[in-house]
Amino acid sequence: MNALDLSRLRPRLPSPLEPVEDERFARRGLTLLLKRDDLIHPDLPGNKWRKLALNLRAADGRPVLTFGGAYSNHLRATAAAGRLLGFPTVGIVRGDELAGRPLNPSLARCAADGMRLEFVDRTTYRAKNDPATLAKLLERAPAGAYVVPEGGSNELAVQGCEALGRELSGAADTVAVACGTGGTLAGLAAGLAPGQRALGVPVLKGGFLGGEVRALQEAAFGGPRGDWALDDRFHCGGYARTSPALEAFARDFEARHGLAVERLYVAKMLYGLVTLAEEGAFPAGSRVAAVVTGAPEPADPVRL
């Protein structure tokens, strides 16, 4: 098998769109829909499939080098793709202090799937897009390695995520997605029909994501596409962090709907949607779709 033969992995596309009965939306005349991208593939779920597919075709079986933090879903998906499709993977991990510690469940999964993990200090990691820094990292990688950026977000990833918007064309008035690097939102917004709006819920603090989304759309499409907005209130302190309130919300949502809720992305997005509904942000009669971008790991980290 080679990296071009992605159909052999049998992704479930289009992913299901499921209406759910939730009185917090119903009493305001709203319909909640769940776009179950977590069901696309057991090892490359959700936006990870959509962001990686075109990049893997471009890599054409070459080794893949990419970047992520200690709990990166992107690193896990890339490592799984390497195992399933038979190409080497290298993960550049933020934080050289992690090198001497036991691997957490996320990184252990990467290693078990054959990914070579390299831990770098945070200064080097911040400079990963600098040509000289990247050249040094590539010197230690297998020859001919194809570079995928942190979170998988580049123009090919954005183009891959455009299909998510097309699958939802006309199905909802607002489509919400959790955002790390902005690639999924950039593509989603581009694929939606006129009159639909994409809402991004950042899981990192800093307020930088708007510029990233605009730059990604410029690279992918040559300019802005679609109607999109960000709500920065629900990151719970930053990436890989949650709060007691978020944990209580996620457990309640699971009990209401029988859906295991991933905490670091999906829970923050759902919490944001419920808050917005309670604030009256959506007109009565609106259909609100929530993109479920992934499922929880058996030992999902919790950062209180």
PDB file of C-alpha atoms in Angstrom:
ATOM      1  CA  MET A   1       0.000   0.000   0.000  1.00  0.00           C
ATOM      2  CA  ASN A   2       1.205   3.540  -0.607  1.00  0.00           C
ATOM      3  CA  ALA A   3       0.197   6.932   0.687  1.00  0.00           C
ATOM      4  CA  LEU A   4      -1.929   7.612  -2.386  1.00  0.00           C
ATOM      5  CA  ASP A   5      -4.191   4.646  -1.701  1.00  0.00           C
ATOM      6  CA  LEU A   6      -6.255   6.387   0.958  1.00  0.00           C
ATOM      7  CA  SER A   7      -9.467   4.717  -0.198  1.00  0.00           C
ATOM      8  CA  ARG A   8      -8.151   1.457   1.226  1.00  0.00           C
ATOM      9  CA  LEU A   9      -8.701   2.962   4.673  1.00  0.00           C
ATOM     10  CA  ARG A  10     -12.449   3.227   3.919  1.00  0.00           C
ATOM     11  CA  PRO A  11     -13.263   6.589   5.443  1.00  0.00           C
ATOM     12  CA  ARG A  12     -16.910   7.159   6.282  1.00  0.00           C
ATOM     13  CA  LEU A  13     -17.723  10.128   4.074  1.00  0.00           C
ATOM     14  CA  PRO A  14     -19.845  12.121   4.194  1.00  0.00           C
ATOM     15  CA  SER A  15     -19.914  11.824   7.962  1.00  0.00           C
ATOM     16  CA  PRO A  16     -23.358  11.523   9.607  1.00  0.00           C
ATOM     17  CA  LEU A  17     -25.389  14.589  10.572  1.00  0.00           C
ATOM     18  CA  GLU A  18     -27.547  13.763  13.586  1.00  0.00           C
ATOM     19  CA  PRO A  19     -30.305  15.893  15.153  1.00  0.00           C
ATOM     20  CA  VAL A  20     -30.327  15.745  18.949  1.00  0.00           C
ATOM     21  CA  GLU A  21     -33.064  16.731  21.343  1.00  0.00           C
ATOM     22  CA  ASP A  22     -31.660  19.225  23.825  1.00  0.00           C
ATOM     23  CA  GLU A  23     -34.111  21.341  25.788  1.00  0.00           C
ATOM     24  CA  ARG A  24     -31.569  24.150  26.226  1.00  0.00           C
ATOM     25  CA  PHE A  25     -31.881  24.730  22.480  1.00  0.00           C
ATOM     26  CA  ALA A  26     -35.472  23.589  21.962  1.00  0.00           C
ATOM     27  CA  ARG A  27     -36.956  26.044  24.441  1.00  0.00           C
ATOM     28  CA  ARG A  28     -35.440  28.858  22.391  1.00  0.00           C
ATOM     29  CA  GLY A  29     -36.813  27.489  19.129  1.00  0.00           C
ATOM     30  CA  LEU A  30     -33.430  26.135  18.021  1.00  0.00           C
ATOM     31  CA  THR A  31     -32.455  22.802  16.491  1.00  0.00           C
ATOM     32  CA  LEU A  32     -29.102  21.276  17.474  1.00  0.00           C
ATOM     33  CA  LEU A  33     -27.347  19.013  14.981  1.00  0.00           C
ATOM     34  CA  LEU A  34     -24.147  17.031  15.516  1.00  0.00           C
ATOM     35  CA  LYS A  35     -21.852  16.586  12.523  1.00  0.00           C
ATOM     36  CA  ARG A  36     -20.166  13.323  13.500  1.00  0.00           C
ATOM     37  CA  ASP A  37     -16.737  13.734  11.967  1.00  0.00           C
ATOM     38  CA  ASP A  38     -15.450  11.621  14.843  1.00  0.00           C
ATOM     39  CA  LEU A  39     -16.874   8.636  12.933  1.00  0.00           C
ATOM     40  CA  ILE A  40     -14.866   9.165   9.723  1.00  0.00           C
ATOM     41  CA  HIS A  41     -12.095   6.766  10.728  1.00  0.00           C
ATOM     42  CA  PRO A  42     -11.159   5.172  14.076  1.00  0.00           C
ATOM     43  CA  ASP A  43      -7.479   6.183  13.826  1.00  0.00           C
ATOM     44  CA  LEU A  44      -7.769   9.387  11.783  1.00  0.00           C
ATOM     45  CA  PRO A  45     -11.017  10.894  13.025  1.00  0.00           C
ATOM     46  CA  GLY A  46     -12.664  14.145  12.141  1.00  0.00           C
ATOM     47  CA  ASN A  47     -10.714  17.112  10.964  1.00  0.00           C
ATOM     48  CA  LYS A  48      -7.492  15.099  11.158  1.00  0.00           C
ATOM     49  CA  TRP A  49      -8.592  12.985   8.200  1.00  0.00           C
ATOM     50  CA  ARG A  50      -9.761  16.026   6.270  1.00  0.00           C
ATOM     51  CA  LYS A  51      -6.538  17.957   6.952  1.00  0.00           C
ATOM     52  CA  LEU A  52      -4.144  15.083   6.309  1.00  0.00           C
ATOM     53  CA  ALA A  53      -5.636  13.454   3.212  1.00  0.00           C
ATOM     54  CA  LEU A  54      -4.362  15.915   0.587  1.00  0.00           C
ATOM     55  CA  ASN A  55      -1.047  16.294   2.411  1.00  0.00           C
ATOM     56  CA  LEU A  56      -0.504  12.535   2.362  1.00  0.00           C
ATOM     57  CA  ARG A  57      -1.238  12.427  -1.344  1.00  0.00           C
ATOM     58  CA  ALA A  58       1.319  15.200  -1.834  1.00  0.00           C
ATOM     59  CA  ALA A  59       3.876  13.310   0.264  1.00  0.00           C
ATOM     60  CA  ASP A  60       3.366  10.293  -2.026  1.00  0.00           C
ATOM     61  CA  GLY A  61       4.774   7.761   0.412  1.00  0.00           C
ATOM     62  CA  ARG A  62       7.769   9.814   1.559  1.00  0.00           C
ATOM     63  CA  PRO A  63       8.558  10.153   5.268  1.00  0.00           C
ATOM     64  CA  VAL A  64       6.467  12.806   7.007  1.00  0.00           C
ATOM     65  CA  LEU A  65       7.860  15.216   9.614  1.00  0.00           C
ATOM     66  CA  THR A  66       5.430  17.257  11.651  1.00  0.00           C
ATOM     67  CA  PHE A  67       5.022  19.162  14.915  1.00  0.00           C
ATOM     68  CA  GLY A  68       2.889  19.166  18.041  1.00  0.00           C
ATOM     69  CA  GLY A  69       2.613  19.457  21.784  1.00  0.00           C
ATOM     70  CA  ALA A  70       2.566  16.671  24.314  1.00  0.00           C
ATOM     71  CA  TYR A  71      -1.163  15.990  23.817  1.00  0.00           C
ATOM     72  CA  SER A  72      -1.367  16.642  20.088  1.00  0.00           C
ATOM     73  CA  ASN A  73      -4.219  14.887  18.288  1.00  0.00           C
ATOM     74  CA  HIS A  74      -2.445  15.773  15.051  1.00  0.00           C
ATOM     75  CA  LEU A  75       0.694  13.870  16.045  1.00  0.00           C
ATOM     76  CA  ARG A  76      -1.408  10.821  16.935  1.00  0.00           C
ATOM     77  CA  ALA A  77      -3.256  10.912  13.621  1.00  0.00           C
ATOM     78  CA  THR A  78      -0.053  11.335  11.609  1.00  0.00           C
ATOM     79  CA  ALA A  79       1.593   8.438  13.423  1.00  0.00           C
ATOM     80  CA  ALA A  80      -1.464   6.260  12.795  1.00  0.00           C
ATOM     81  CA  ALA A  81      -1.431   7.173   9.113  1.00  0.00           C
ATOM     82  CA  GLY A  82       2.216   6.157   8.913  1.00  0.00           C
ATOM     83  CA  ARG A  83       1.454   2.778  10.454  1.00  0.00           C
ATOM     84  CA  LEU A  84      -1.568   2.149   8.242  1.00  0.00           C
ATOM     85  CA  LEU A  85      -0.015   3.361   4.998  1.00  0.00           C
ATOM     86  CA  GLY A  86       3.544   2.214   5.589  1.00  0.00           C
ATOM     87  CA  PHE A  87       5.648   5.380   5.652  1.00  0.00           C
ATOM     88  CA  PRO A  88       8.021   6.697   8.377  1.00  0.00           C
ATOM     89  CA  THR A  89       6.920   9.547  10.621  1.00  0.00           C
ATOM     90  CA  VAL A  90       8.853  11.991  12.788  1.00  0.00           C
ATOM     91  CA  GLY A  91       7.173  14.108  15.464  1.00  0.00           C
ATOM     92  CA  ILE A  92       8.896  17.262  16.706  1.00  0.00           C
ATOM     93  CA  VAL A  93       7.480  17.714  20.216  1.00  0.00           C
ATOM     94  CA  ARG A  94       7.423  21.030  22.076  1.00  0.00           C
ATOM     95  CA  GLY A  95       9.347  20.837  25.379  1.00  0.00           C
ATOM     96  CA  ASP A  96      12.780  19.238  25.767  1.00  0.00           C
ATOM     97  CA  GLU A  97      12.010  18.707  29.464  1.00  0.00           C
ATOM     98  CA  LEU A  98       9.732  15.850  28.376  1.00  0.00           C
ATOM     99  CA  ALA A  99      12.593  13.825  26.930  1.00  0.00           C
ATOM    100  CA  GLY A 100      13.562  12.198  30.214  1.00  0.00           C
ATOM    101  CA  ARG A 101      10.028  11.496  31.425  1.00  0.00           C
ATOM    102  CA  PRO A 102       7.707   8.562  30.806  1.00  0.00           C
ATOM    103  CA  LEU A 103       5.554   9.143  27.738  1.00  0.00           C
ATOM    104  CA  ASN A 104       1.999  10.266  28.361  1.00  0.00           C
ATOM    105  CA  PRO A 105      -0.779   8.209  26.694  1.00  0.00           C
ATOM    106  CA  SER A 106      -0.867  10.443  23.608  1.00  0.00           C
ATOM    107  CA  LEU A 107       2.864  10.257  22.940  1.00  0.00           C
ATOM    108  CA  ALA A 108       2.963   6.579  23.860  1.00  0.00           C
ATOM    109  CA  ARG A 109       0.379   5.958  21.149  1.00  0.00           C
ATOM    110  CA  CYS A 110       2.538   7.855  18.664  1.00  0.00           C
ATOM    111  CA  ALA A 111       5.588   5.788  19.571  1.00  0.00           C
ATOM    112  CA  ALA A 112       3.634   2.536  19.382  1.00  0.00           C
ATOM    113  CA  ASP A 113       2.580   3.501  15.864  1.00  0.00           C
ATOM    114  CA  GLY A 114       6.226   3.905  14.879  1.00  0.00           C
ATOM    115  CA  MET A 115       6.651   7.666  15.105  1.00  0.00           C
ATOM    116  CA  ARG A 116      10.142   8.838  16.008  1.00  0.00           C
ATOM    117  CA  LEU A 117       9.712  11.515  18.671  1.00  0.00           C
ATOM    118  CA  GLU A 118      12.196  14.363  18.961  1.00  0.00           C
ATOM    119  CA  PHE A 119      11.818  16.741  21.895  1.00  0.00           C
ATOM    120  CA  VAL A 120      13.035  20.295  21.317  1.00  0.00           C
ATOM    121  CA  ASP A 121      13.244  23.302  23.602  1.00  0.00           C
ATOM    122  CA  ARG A 122      10.497  25.871  23.368  1.00  0.00           C
ATOM    123  CA  THR A 123      12.675  28.498  21.734  1.00  0.00           C
ATOM    124  CA  THR A 124      13.517  26.106  18.907  1.00  0.00           C
ATOM    125  CA  TYR A 125       9.892  25.071  18.643  1.00  0.00           C
ATOM    126  CA  ARG A 126       8.710  28.667  18.299  1.00  0.00           C
ATOM    127  CA  ALA A 127      11.239  29.103  15.470  1.00  0.00           C
ATOM    128  CA  LYS A 128      10.152  25.936  13.646  1.00  0.00           C
ATOM    129  CA  ASN A 129       8.997  27.901  10.584  1.00  0.00           C
ATOM    130  CA  ASP A 130      12.331  29.677  10.269  1.00  0.00           C
ATOM    131  CA  PRO A 131      14.135  28.152   7.246  1.00  0.00           C
ATOM    132  CA  ALA A 132      17.419  27.680   9.099  1.00  0.00           C
ATOM    133  CA  THR A 133      15.764  26.012  12.089  1.00  0.00           C
ATOM    134  CA  LEU A 134      13.687  23.758   9.856  1.00  0.00           C
ATOM    135  CA  ALA A 135      16.761  22.811   7.837  1.00  0.00           C
ATOM    136  CA  LYS A 136      18.513  21.643  11.015  1.00  0.00           C
ATOM    137  CA  LEU A 137      15.508  19.556  12.008  1.00  0.00           C
ATOM    138  CA  LEU A 138      15.365  18.003   8.547  1.00  0.00           C
ATOM    139  CA  GLU A 139      19.048  17.054   8.745  1.00  0.00           C
ATOM    140  CA  ARG A 140      18.100  14.499  11.398  1.00  0.00           C
ATOM    141  CA  ALA A 141      15.009  13.281   9.526  1.00  0.00           C
ATOM    142  CA  PRO A 142      14.862  10.556   6.873  1.00  0.00           C
ATOM    143  CA  ALA A 143      15.931  11.748   3.440  1.00  0.00           C
ATOM    144  CA  GLY A 144      13.244  13.470   1.390  1.00  0.00           C
ATOM    145  CA  ALA A 145      10.904  14.055   4.339  1.00  0.00           C
ATOM    146  CA  TYR A 146       7.702  15.953   3.603  1.00  0.00           C
ATOM    147  CA  VAL A 147       6.907  18.647   6.178  1.00  0.00           C
ATOM    148  CA  VAL A 148       3.392  19.087   7.557  1.00  0.00           C
ATOM    149  CA  PRO A 149       2.966  22.102   9.864  1.00  0.00           C
ATOM    150  CA  GLU A 150       1.720  22.083  13.448  1.00  0.00           C
ATOM    151  CA  GLY A 151      -1.900  20.966  13.612  1.00  0.00           C
ATOM    152  CA  GLY A 152      -1.708  19.981   9.948  1.00  0.00           C
ATOM    153  CA  SER A 153      -2.908  23.439   8.895  1.00  0.00           C
ATOM    154  CA  ASN A 154      -1.629  24.510   5.492  1.00  0.00           C
ATOM    155  CA  GLU A 155      -3.280  25.290   2.174  1.00  0.00           C
ATOM    156  CA  LEU A 156      -3.825  21.596   1.354  1.00  0.00           C
ATOM    157  CA  ALA A 157      -5.451  21.017   4.736  1.00  0.00           C
ATOM    158  CA  VAL A 158      -7.756  23.985   4.235  1.00  0.00           C
ATOM    159  CA  GLN A 159      -8.737  22.717   0.801  1.00  0.00           C
ATOM    160  CA  GLY A 160      -9.460  19.311   2.338  1.00  0.00           C
ATOM    161  CA  CYS A 161     -11.691  20.875   4.987  1.00  0.00           C
ATOM    162  CA  GLU A 162     -13.691  22.711   2.343  1.00  0.00           C
ATOM    163  CA  ALA A 163     -15.508  19.402   1.797  1.00  0.00           C
ATOM    164  CA  LEU A 164     -16.847  19.636   5.355  1.00  0.00           C
ATOM    165  CA  GLY A 165     -18.591  22.879   4.452  1.00  0.00           C
ATOM    166  CA  ARG A 166     -19.977  21.385   1.250  1.00  0.00           C
ATOM    167  CA  GLU A 167     -21.391  18.418   3.187  1.00  0.00           C
ATOM    168  CA  LEU A 168     -23.232  20.888   5.426  1.00  0.00           C
ATOM    169  CA  SER A 169     -24.394  23.185   2.625  1.00  0.00           C
ATOM    170  CA  GLY A 170     -27.976  24.215   3.389  1.00  0.00           C
ATOM    171  CA  ALA A 171     -28.226  21.946   6.432  1.00  0.00           C
ATOM    172  CA  ALA A 172     -27.702  24.561   9.166  1.00  0.00           C
ATOM    173  CA  ASP A 173     -27.700  28.302   9.673  1.00  0.00           C
ATOM    174  CA  THR A 174     -24.634  28.308  11.940  1.00  0.00           C
ATOM    175  CA  VAL A 175     -21.908  25.655  11.995  1.00  0.00           C
ATOM    176  CA  ALA A 176     -19.555  25.656  14.984  1.00  0.00           C
ATOM    177  CA  VAL A 177     -16.142  24.040  15.220  1.00  0.00           C
ATOM    178  CA  ALA A 178     -13.400  24.067  17.839  1.00  0.00           C
ATOM    179  CA  CYS A 179     -10.195  25.716  16.603  1.00  0.00           C
ATOM    180  CA  GLY A 180      -6.556  25.074  17.369  1.00  0.00           C
ATOM    181  CA  THR A 181      -4.618  26.369  14.358  1.00  0.00           C
ATOM    182  CA  GLY A 182      -7.580  27.591  12.292  1.00  0.00           C
ATOM    183  CA  GLY A 183      -7.312  25.318   9.256  1.00  0.00           C
ATOM    184  CA  THR A 184     -10.624  23.544   9.740  1.00  0.00           C
ATOM    185  CA  LEU A 185     -12.527  26.803  10.191  1.00  0.00           C
ATOM    186  CA  ALA A 186     -10.864  28.307   7.111  1.00  0.00           C
ATOM    187  CA  GLY A 187     -11.945  25.397   4.926  1.00  0.00           C
ATOM    188  CA  LEU A 188     -15.366  24.945   6.527  1.00  0.00           C
ATOM    189  CA  ALA A 189     -16.312  28.573   5.904  1.00  0.00           C
ATOM    190  CA  ALA A 190     -15.219  28.308   2.283  1.00  0.00           C
ATOM    191  CA  GLY A 191     -17.438  25.290   1.658  1.00  0.00           C
ATOM    192  CA  LEU A 192     -20.659  26.585   3.202  1.00  0.00           C
ATOM    193  CA  ALA A 193     -23.414  28.043   1.054  1.00  0.00           C
ATOM    194  CA  PRO A 194     -24.326  31.759   1.005  1.00  0.00           C
ATOM    195  CA  GLY A 195     -26.350  32.665   4.084  1.00  0.00           C
ATOM    196  CA  GLN A 196     -24.610  30.126   6.312  1.00  0.00           C
ATOM    197  CA  ARG A 197     -22.130  31.199   8.979  1.00  0.00           C
ATOM    198  CA  ALA A 198     -19.158  29.348  10.442  1.00  0.00           C
ATOM    199  CA  LEU A 199     -18.336  29.928  14.111  1.00  0.00           C
ATOM    200  CA  GLY A 200     -14.919  29.074  15.481  1.00  0.00           C
ATOM    201  CA  VAL A 201     -14.353  28.404  19.181  1.00  0.00           C
ATOM    202  CA  PRO A 202     -10.595  28.748  19.889  1.00  0.00           C
ATOM    203  CA  VAL A 203      -9.137  26.338  22.442  1.00  0.00           C
ATOM    204  CA  LEU A 204      -6.003  28.473  22.888  1.00  0.00           C
ATOM    205  CA  LYS A 205      -5.874  31.916  24.390  1.00  0.00           C
ATOM    206  CA  GLY A 206      -4.126  34.823  22.747  1.00  0.00           C
ATOM    207  CA  GLY A 207      -6.553  36.259  20.210  1.00  0.00           C
ATOM    208  CA  PHE A 208      -4.245  35.516  17.280  1.00  0.00           C
ATOM    209  CA  LEU A 209      -6.440  33.098  15.366  1.00  0.00           C
ATOM    210  CA  GLY A 210      -8.295  35.567  13.161  1.00  0.00           C
ATOM    211  CA  GLY A 211      -5.117  36.502  11.348  1.00  0.00           C
ATOM    212  CA  GLU A 212      -4.181  32.854  10.960  1.00  0.00           C
ATOM    213  CA  VAL A 213      -7.540  31.980   9.379  1.00  0.00           C
ATOM    214  CA  ARG A 214      -7.283  34.890   6.948  1.00  0.00           C
ATOM    215  CA  ALA A 215      -3.731  33.885   5.985  1.00  0.00           C
ATOM    216  CA  LEU A 216      -4.748  30.261   5.446  1.00  0.00           C
ATOM    217  CA  GLN A 217      -7.644  31.254   3.202  1.00  0.00           C
ATOM    218  CA  GLU A 218      -5.310  33.512   1.248  1.00  0.00           C
ATOM    219  CA  ALA A 219      -2.879  30.611   0.734  1.00  0.00           C
ATOM    220  CA  ALA A 220      -5.588  28.082  -0.117  1.00  0.00           C
ATOM    221  CA  PHE A 221      -7.994  30.153  -2.195  1.00  0.00           C
ATOM    222  CA  GLY A 222      -6.231  33.405  -3.013  1.00  0.00           C
ATOM    223  CA  GLY A 223      -8.443  35.471  -0.715  1.00  0.00           C
ATOM    224  CA  PRO A 224     -11.226  35.428   1.899  1.00  0.00           C
ATOM    225  CA  ARG A 225     -14.045  32.918   1.616  1.00  0.00           C
ATOM    226  CA  GLY A 226     -17.333  32.578   3.443  1.00  0.00           C
ATOM    227  CA  ASP A 227     -18.869  34.179   6.521  1.00  0.00           C
ATOM    228  CA  TRP A 228     -17.026  33.246   9.698  1.00  0.00           C
ATOM    229  CA  ALA A 229     -16.441  34.575  13.201  1.00  0.00           C
ATOM    230  CA  LEU A 230     -14.575  33.621  16.390  1.00  0.00           C
ATOM    231  CA  ASP A 231     -15.661  33.588  20.028  1.00  0.00           C
ATOM    232  CA  ASP A 232     -12.602  33.568  22.297  1.00  0.00           C
ATOM    233  CA  ARG A 233     -14.363  33.116  25.634  1.00  0.00           C
ATOM    234  CA  PHE A 234     -14.271  29.351  26.047  1.00  0.00           C
ATOM    235  CA  HIS A 235     -10.605  28.257  26.053  1.00  0.00           C
ATOM    236  CA  CYS A 236     -10.649  27.644  29.841  1.00  0.00           C
ATOM    237  CA  GLY A 237      -7.155  29.045  30.274  1.00  0.00           C
ATOM    238  CA  GLY A 238      -5.506  27.669  27.171  1.00  0.00           C
ATOM    239  CA  TYR A 239      -4.674  24.515  25.264  1.00  0.00           C
ATOM    240  CA  ALA A 240      -4.902  21.217  27.189  1.00  0.00           C
ATOM    241  CA  ARG A 241      -6.630  23.033  30.039  1.00  0.00           C
ATOM    242  CA  THR A 242     -10.137  22.539  31.309  1.00  0.00           C
ATOM    243  CA  SER A 243     -12.046  23.712  34.356  1.00  0.00           C
ATOM    244  CA  PRO A 244     -14.429  22.158  36.889  1.00  0.00           C
ATOM    245  CA  ALA A 245     -17.314  23.919  35.118  1.00  0.00           C
ATOM    246  CA  LEU A 246     -16.313  22.478  31.745  1.00  0.00           C
ATOM    247  CA  GLU A 247     -15.889  18.999  33.202  1.00  0.00           C
ATOM    248  CA  ALA A 248     -19.345  19.174  34.797  1.00  0.00           C
ATOM    249  CA  PHE A 249     -20.829  20.385  31.515  1.00  0.00           C
ATOM    250  CA  ALA A 250     -19.195  17.569  29.533  1.00  0.00           C
ATOM    251  CA  ARG A 251     -20.412  14.902  31.935  1.00  0.00           C
ATOM    252  CA  ASP A 252     -23.909  16.320  31.782  1.00  0.00           C
ATOM    253  CA  PHE A 253     -23.864  16.398  27.971  1.00  0.00           C
ATOM    254  CA  GLU A 254     -22.697  12.781  27.914  1.00  0.00           C
ATOM    255  CA  ALA A 255     -25.532  11.762  30.233  1.00  0.00           C
ATOM    256  CA  ARG A 256     -28.120  13.650  28.164  1.00  0.00           C
ATOM    257  CA  HIS A 257     -27.077  12.346  24.765  1.00  0.00           C
ATOM    258  CA  GLY A 258     -25.020   9.177  25.214  1.00  0.00           C
ATOM    259  CA  LEU A 259     -22.052  10.731  23.417  1.00  0.00           C
ATOM    260  CA  ALA A 260     -18.531  10.530  24.819  1.00  0.00           C
ATOM    261  CA  VAL A 261     -17.251  14.119  24.716  1.00  0.00           C
ATOM    262  CA  GLU A 262     -13.600  14.879  24.002  1.00  0.00           C
ATOM    263  CA  ARG A 263     -12.563  17.515  26.531  1.00  0.00           C
ATOM    264  CA  LEU A 264      -9.847  19.660  24.965  1.00  0.00           C
ATOM    265  CA  TYR A 265     -11.704  20.660  21.803  1.00  0.00           C
ATOM    266  CA  VAL A 266     -15.254  19.353  21.500  1.00  0.00           C
ATOM    267  CA  ALA A 267     -16.380  20.102  25.063  1.00  0.00           C
ATOM    268  CA  LYS A 268     -15.261  23.735  24.784  1.00  0.00           C
ATOM    269  CA  MET A 269     -17.142  24.158  21.509  1.00  0.00           C
ATOM    270  CA  LEU A 270     -20.353  22.586  22.882  1.00  0.00           C
ATOM    271  CA  TYR A 271     -20.093  24.637  26.070  1.00  0.00           C
ATOM    272  CA  GLY A 272     -19.753  27.741  23.944  1.00  0.00           C
ATOM    273  CA  LEU A 273     -22.822  26.865  21.882  1.00  0.00           C
ATOM    274  CA  VAL A 274     -24.990  26.293  24.955  1.00  0.00           C
ATOM    275  CA  THR A 275     -23.803  29.597  26.418  1.00  0.00           C
ATOM    276  CA  LEU A 276     -24.544  31.430  23.178  1.00  0.00           C
ATOM    277  CA  ALA A 277     -28.000  29.855  22.977  1.00  0.00           C
ATOM    278  CA  GLU A 278     -28.732  31.013  26.522  1.00  0.00           C
ATOM    279  CA  GLU A 279     -27.541  34.521  25.575  1.00  0.00           C
ATOM    280  CA  GLY A 280     -29.984  34.624  22.671  1.00  0.00           C
ATOM    281  CA  ALA A 281     -27.256  34.729  20.047  1.00  0.00           C
ATOM    282  CA  PHE A 282     -29.234  32.594  17.568  1.00  0.00           C
ATOM    283  CA  PRO A 283     -32.605  33.684  16.163  1.00  0.00           C
ATOM    284  CA  ALA A 284     -35.562  31.431  16.903  1.00  0.00           C
ATOM    285  CA  GLY A 285     -35.972  28.842  14.186  1.00  0.00           C
ATOM    286  CA  SER A 286     -32.204  28.541  13.613  1.00  0.00           C
ATOM    287  CA  ARG A 287     -30.486  25.240  12.990  1.00  0.00           C
ATOM    288  CA  VAL A 288     -27.147  25.062  14.786  1.00  0.00           C
ATOM    289  CA  ALA A 289     -24.650  22.371  13.789  1.00  0.00           C
ATOM    290  CA  ALA A 290     -21.724  21.357  16.012  1.00  0.00           C
ATOM    291  CA  VAL A 291     -18.802  19.603  14.333  1.00  0.00           C
ATOM    292  CA  VAL A 292     -17.599  16.737  16.544  1.00  0.00           C
ATOM    293  CA  THR A 293     -13.975  16.686  15.464  1.00  0.00           C
ATOM    294  CA  GLY A 294     -12.788  13.787  17.596  1.00  0.00           C
ATOM    295  CA  ALA A 295     -13.494  11.289  20.326  1.00  0.00           C
ATOM    296  CA  PRO A 296     -11.843  11.153  23.764  1.00  0.00           C
ATOM    297  CA  GLU A 297      -8.827   8.997  24.313  1.00  0.00           C
ATOM    298  CA  PRO A 298      -9.204   6.348  27.044  1.00  0.00           C
ATOM    299  CA  ALA A 299      -6.982   8.480  29.287  1.00  0.00           C
ATOM    300  CA  ASP A 300      -7.830  11.993  28.151  1.00  0.00           C
ATOM    301  CA  PRO A 301      -5.694  14.514  30.066  1.00  0.00           C
ATOM    302  CA  VAL A 302      -7.497  16.965  32.300  1.00  0.00           C
ATOM    303  CA  ARG A 303      -5.857  20.290  33.178  1.00  0.00           C
ATOM    304  CA  LEU A 304      -7.756  22.035  35.989  1.00  0.00           C
TER     305      LEU A 304
END
